[in-house]
């Protein structure tokens, strides 16, 4: 059975078709055009699905019906209403994306948030293969996490399992858009780290520029704060979940010192003297979203 996976991002929508062995049959990427609104996004996804179906042997009505469709989206799905909340693609907030897609496509659709899709893809097809319990994190513009146990997403009683980015690191700390204070995301997301650098150095630089600016007298201080927060946030995960592997994704996963000094800093804070949890870089890169969507 062929599988269509759609990764709905803030700037682009990517679609892929894979076969039973997750071999890519067709792939296409189109702009999201958020400015044109929600209905335009729905239509774009429909056009993308039909294009992918046509590109493969699923063009006939019958086989399109047996092809699964999964969608990876930013934001969380409310367990009560099924509506999307906390999405950085603003026009999705409060929308019933799953049912609206089902109606426009005349086809069942599975839908999951991007951090869960990332963790699932890496656990089953990426660097986490052969491990039972995986904690996957996305560290980029936002920060999120997903828990995979025995090949399945662990959602939890109220669908918030793995929402690592919004657990409290510092009581009364930085204000977060979610309404709480001290959330992980307000310390180790890309924008939070750039803001911290600006406060220390007065320089308005991107994360990439900051990393390349290690001679700056403020760099050591900035890096220490970053690693302290990184270590505290992941040692909490190991203390509670004790996963077989932690996989880093998102733009910040390209920072090499997270896998050396960062890992050591995490180990120092864990409540165990035998900690050896691998903290590794993702294998699938930007493709984790579409593959995760195929696996739903
Ligand atoms: Zn928060």
Coordinates of C-alpha atoms and ligand atoms in Angstrom, one line a residue:
X1 CA 0.0 0.0 0.0
X2 CA 1.4 3.4 -1.0
X3 CA 1.5 6.1 1.6
X4 CA 1.2 9.9 1.0
X5 CA 2.9 12.1 3.6
X6 CA 2.4 15.8 3.8
X7 CA 4.6 18.2 5.8
X8 CA 2.7 21.4 6.4
X9 CA 5.3 24.1 7.3
X10 CA 5.2 27.8 7.7
X11 CA 6.8 28.6 4.4
X12 CA 6.5 25.4 2.4
X13 CA 4.2 22.3 2.0
X14 CA 6.1 19.2 1.1
X15 CA 4.5 16.0 -0.1
X16 CA 5.9 12.5 -0.7
X17 CA 4.6 9.1 -1.8
X18 CA 6.4 6.0 -0.5
X19 CA 5.8 2.3 -1.1
X20 CA 5.6 -0.5 1.5
X21 CA 9.3 -0.3 2.1
X22 CA 9.3 3.5 2.5
X23 CA 11.1 3.9 -0.8
X24 CA 10.2 7.3 -2.3
X25 CA 8.1 7.1 -5.5
X26 CA 7.3 10.9 -5.9
X27 CA 8.0 14.1 -4.1
X28 CA 7.0 17.7 -4.6
X29 CA 7.3 21.0 -2.6
X30 CA 5.1 24.1 -2.9
X31 CA 5.0 27.4 -1.0
X32 CA 2.5 27.7 1.8
X33 CA 1.3 31.2 1.0
X34 CA -0.1 31.8 4.5
X35 CA -1.1 35.3 3.5
X36 CA -3.9 33.8 1.3
X37 CA -5.5 32.2 4.3
X38 CA -6.6 28.8 5.5
X39 CA -8.8 27.9 2.5
X40 CA -5.8 28.4 0.2
X41 CA -3.7 26.0 2.3
X42 CA -6.5 23.4 2.1
X43 CA -6.6 23.8 -1.7
X44 CA -2.8 23.6 -1.9
X45 CA -2.8 20.3 0.0
X46 CA -5.5 18.9 -2.2
X47 CA -3.6 19.9 -5.4
X48 CA -0.4 18.4 -4.0
X49 CA -2.1 15.1 -3.1
X50 CA -3.7 14.8 -6.5
X51 CA -0.4 15.6 -8.2
X52 CA 1.4 12.9 -6.1
X53 CA -1.4 10.4 -6.8
X54 CA -1.2 11.1 -10.5
X55 CA 2.6 10.8 -10.5
X56 CA 2.4 7.3 -9.2
X57 CA 0.3 4.3 -9.9
X58 CA -2.3 5.5 -7.4
X59 CA -4.0 7.6 -10.1
X60 CA -7.1 5.4 -10.4
X61 CA -9.9 6.2 -8.0
X62 CA -9.7 2.7 -6.4
X63 CA -6.0 2.8 -5.6
X64 CA -6.2 6.4 -4.3
X65 CA -8.8 5.2 -1.9
X66 CA -6.4 2.6 -0.5
X67 CA -3.5 5.0 -0.2
X68 CA -3.1 6.3 3.3
X69 CA -2.6 10.1 3.8
X70 CA -0.8 11.5 6.8
X71 CA -0.3 15.2 7.6
X72 CA 2.4 16.6 9.8
X73 CA 1.5 20.1 11.1
X74 CA 2.9 22.6 13.5
X75 CA 0.9 23.0 16.7
X76 CA -1.0 20.7 18.9
X77 CA -4.4 19.1 18.5
X78 CA -6.8 19.8 21.3
X79 CA -8.1 16.5 22.7
X80 CA -11.5 18.1 23.5
X81 CA -12.3 19.8 20.2
X82 CA -9.9 18.3 17.7
X83 CA -8.9 21.8 16.7
X84 CA -5.4 23.1 16.3
X85 CA -3.9 25.2 19.0
X86 CA -0.4 26.8 19.6
X87 CA 0.6 26.7 16.0
X88 CA 3.2 29.1 14.6
X89 CA 1.3 29.0 11.3
X90 CA -1.3 31.3 12.7
X91 CA -4.1 30.8 10.2
X92 CA -4.4 27.1 11.4
X93 CA -5.2 28.0 15.0
X94 CA -8.8 27.0 15.9
X95 CA -9.3 25.2 12.6
X96 CA -10.5 21.6 12.2
X97 CA -7.8 20.7 9.8
X98 CA -8.3 16.9 9.9
X99 CA -12.0 17.1 9.1
X100 CA -11.7 19.9 6.6
X101 CA -9.0 17.9 4.7
X102 CA -11.1 14.8 4.9
X103 CA -14.1 16.7 3.3
X104 CA -12.0 18.3 0.5
X105 CA -10.1 15.2 -0.3
X106 CA -13.0 12.7 0.2
X107 CA -10.4 10.6 2.0
X108 CA -9.5 9.8 5.6
X109 CA -6.5 11.7 6.9
X110 CA -4.3 11.1 9.9
X111 CA -2.8 14.2 11.5
X112 CA 0.0 14.7 14.0
X113 CA 2.2 17.5 15.3
X114 CA 5.6 18.0 13.8
X115 CA 7.7 17.0 16.9
X116 CA 5.8 13.7 17.1
X117 CA 6.3 13.1 13.4
X118 CA 10.0 13.8 13.7
X119 CA 10.4 11.4 16.6
X120 CA 8.4 8.7 14.9
X121 CA 10.3 9.0 11.6
X122 CA 13.7 8.9 13.4
X123 CA 12.6 6.0 15.6
X124 CA 11.4 3.8 12.7
X125 CA 13.5 4.9 9.7
X126 CA 16.3 7.0 11.1
X127 CA 19.0 7.0 13.7
X128 CA 16.7 5.5 16.4
X129 CA 16.1 2.2 14.6
X130 CA 16.5 -0.8 16.9
X131 CA 15.7 1.2 20.1
X132 CA 12.6 0.8 22.1
X133 CA 12.1 4.1 23.8
X134 CA 13.0 7.3 21.9
X135 CA 12.8 10.9 22.9
X136 CA 13.0 13.2 19.8
X137 CA 13.3 16.9 20.2
X138 CA 13.1 19.7 17.7
X139 CA 15.1 22.8 18.6
X140 CA 14.6 25.6 16.1
X141 CA 12.3 28.6 16.0
X142 CA 10.2 26.7 18.5
X143 CA 11.1 23.8 20.8
X144 CA 9.1 20.6 21.0
X145 CA 9.5 16.9 21.8
X146 CA 7.9 13.5 21.1
X147 CA 8.0 10.2 22.8
X148 CA 8.1 6.9 20.9
X149 CA 7.6 3.6 22.7
X150 CA 7.9 0.4 20.8
X151 CA 7.4 2.1 17.5
X152 CA 4.3 4.1 18.5
X153 CA 3.8 7.7 19.5
X154 CA 3.0 8.0 23.2
X155 CA 0.3 10.7 23.4
X156 CA -0.5 10.4 27.1
X157 CA -3.9 10.9 28.9
X158 CA -4.5 14.4 27.7
X159 CA -2.4 14.4 24.5
X160 CA 0.5 16.5 25.8
X161 CA 3.1 13.8 26.4
X162 CA 6.5 15.0 25.1
X163 CA 5.6 18.7 25.2
X164 CA 9.1 19.3 26.4
X165 CA 9.4 22.8 25.2
X166 CA 6.8 24.0 27.7
X167 CA 8.0 22.4 30.9
X168 CA 9.2 24.9 33.4
X169 CA 13.0 25.3 33.7
X170 CA 13.0 28.4 35.9
X171 CA 10.2 29.3 38.3
X172 CA 9.1 32.9 37.5
X173 CA 11.4 33.0 34.5
X174 CA 10.9 34.3 31.0
X175 CA 7.3 34.9 29.9
X176 CA 6.2 32.4 27.2
X177 CA 3.4 32.8 24.6
X178 CA 1.7 29.8 26.1
X179 CA 0.8 31.8 29.2
X180 CA 3.4 30.2 31.6
X181 CA 6.8 31.5 32.7
X182 CA 10.1 29.8 32.5
X183 CA 9.4 27.4 29.6
X184 CA 12.3 25.6 27.9
X185 CA 11.4 27.3 24.6
X186 CA 12.0 30.7 26.1
X187 CA 15.7 29.7 26.8
X188 CA 16.9 27.4 24.1
X189 CA 14.9 28.2 21.0
X190 CA 16.9 30.0 18.2
X191 CA 15.2 33.3 18.8
X192 CA 15.7 33.0 22.6
X193 CA 19.4 32.3 22.2
X194 CA 19.8 35.2 19.8
X195 CA 18.0 37.5 22.2
X196 CA 20.3 36.4 25.0
X197 CA 23.3 37.1 22.8
X198 CA 22.0 40.6 22.1
X199 CA 21.6 41.3 25.8
X200 CA 25.2 40.1 26.5
X201 CA 27.0 41.5 23.5
X202 CA 24.8 44.2 22.0
X203 CA 25.1 42.4 18.7
X204 CA 22.1 41.6 16.6
X205 CA 23.3 38.3 15.0
X206 CA 21.8 35.0 13.8
X207 CA 22.6 31.8 15.7
X208 CA 25.0 30.8 12.9
X209 CA 26.9 34.1 13.2
X210 CA 27.0 33.7 17.0
X211 CA 28.6 30.2 16.8
X212 CA 31.2 31.6 14.4
X213 CA 31.9 34.4 16.8
X214 CA 33.5 32.3 19.5
X215 CA 36.4 34.8 19.9
X216 CA 34.0 37.4 21.3
X217 CA 34.5 38.0 25.0
X218 CA 30.8 37.3 25.7
X219 CA 30.8 34.0 24.0
X220 CA 31.9 31.8 26.9
X221 CA 29.2 33.3 29.1
X222 CA 26.5 32.9 26.5
X223 CA 27.5 29.3 25.8
X224 CA 27.6 28.4 29.5
X225 CA 24.0 29.6 30.0
X226 CA 22.9 27.8 26.9
X227 CA 24.5 24.5 28.0
X228 CA 23.2 24.9 31.6
X229 CA 19.6 25.2 30.2
X230 CA 20.1 22.4 27.6
X231 CA 21.5 20.1 30.3
X232 CA 18.8 20.8 32.8
X233 CA 16.0 20.4 30.3
X234 CA 17.3 17.0 29.0
X235 CA 18.4 15.7 32.4
X236 CA 14.8 16.1 33.5
X237 CA 13.7 13.9 30.6
X238 CA 16.3 11.2 31.4
X239 CA 15.3 11.2 35.1
X240 CA 11.6 10.6 34.3
X241 CA 11.6 8.7 31.0
X242 CA 15.1 7.1 30.9
X243 CA 14.9 6.7 27.1
X244 CA 17.2 4.5 25.0
X245 CA 18.2 7.4 22.9
X246 CA 17.6 11.2 22.6
X247 CA 17.6 12.5 19.0
X248 CA 18.1 16.2 18.2
X249 CA 16.4 17.8 15.2
X250 CA 15.7 21.4 14.0
X251 CA 18.3 24.0 13.1
X252 CA 20.1 23.9 16.4
X253 CA 20.8 20.2 15.9
X254 CA 23.7 21.4 13.7
X255 CA 25.6 22.8 16.7
X256 CA 28.4 20.3 17.2
X257 CA 29.2 21.2 20.9
X258 CA 25.8 19.9 21.9
X259 CA 27.0 16.3 21.3
X260 CA 30.2 16.7 23.3
X261 CA 30.1 19.4 26.0
X262 CA 26.3 19.5 25.9
X263 CA 26.0 15.8 26.4
X264 CA 28.6 15.8 29.3
X265 CA 26.6 18.7 30.9
X266 CA 23.4 16.6 30.7
X267 CA 25.1 13.6 32.3
X268 CA 26.3 15.7 35.2
X269 CA 22.8 16.6 36.2
X270 CA 21.1 13.2 35.8
X271 CA 20.2 11.3 39.0
X272 CA 22.4 8.4 38.2
X273 CA 26.1 7.6 38.2
X274 CA 25.9 5.2 35.2
X275 CA 24.1 7.4 32.7
X276 CA 25.2 6.8 29.1
X277 CA 22.1 7.8 27.1
X278 CA 23.1 8.5 23.5
X279 CA 22.3 12.1 22.5
X280 CA 22.6 12.1 18.8
X281 CA 21.9 14.1 15.6
X282 CA 19.0 13.1 13.4
X283 CA 19.6 11.1 10.2
X284 CA 16.6 12.2 8.1
X285 CA 17.1 16.0 8.3
X286 CA 14.3 18.0 6.8
X287 CA 12.7 14.9 5.5
X288 CA 11.6 13.6 8.9
X289 CA 8.3 15.5 8.7
X290 CA 7.1 13.9 5.5
X291 CA 8.3 10.4 6.5
X292 CA 6.7 10.8 9.9
X293 CA 3.5 11.7 8.1
X294 CA 3.7 8.6 6.0
X295 CA 4.1 6.5 9.1
X296 CA 0.9 7.7 10.8
Ligands
LIG1 ZN1 5.4 27.9 27.2

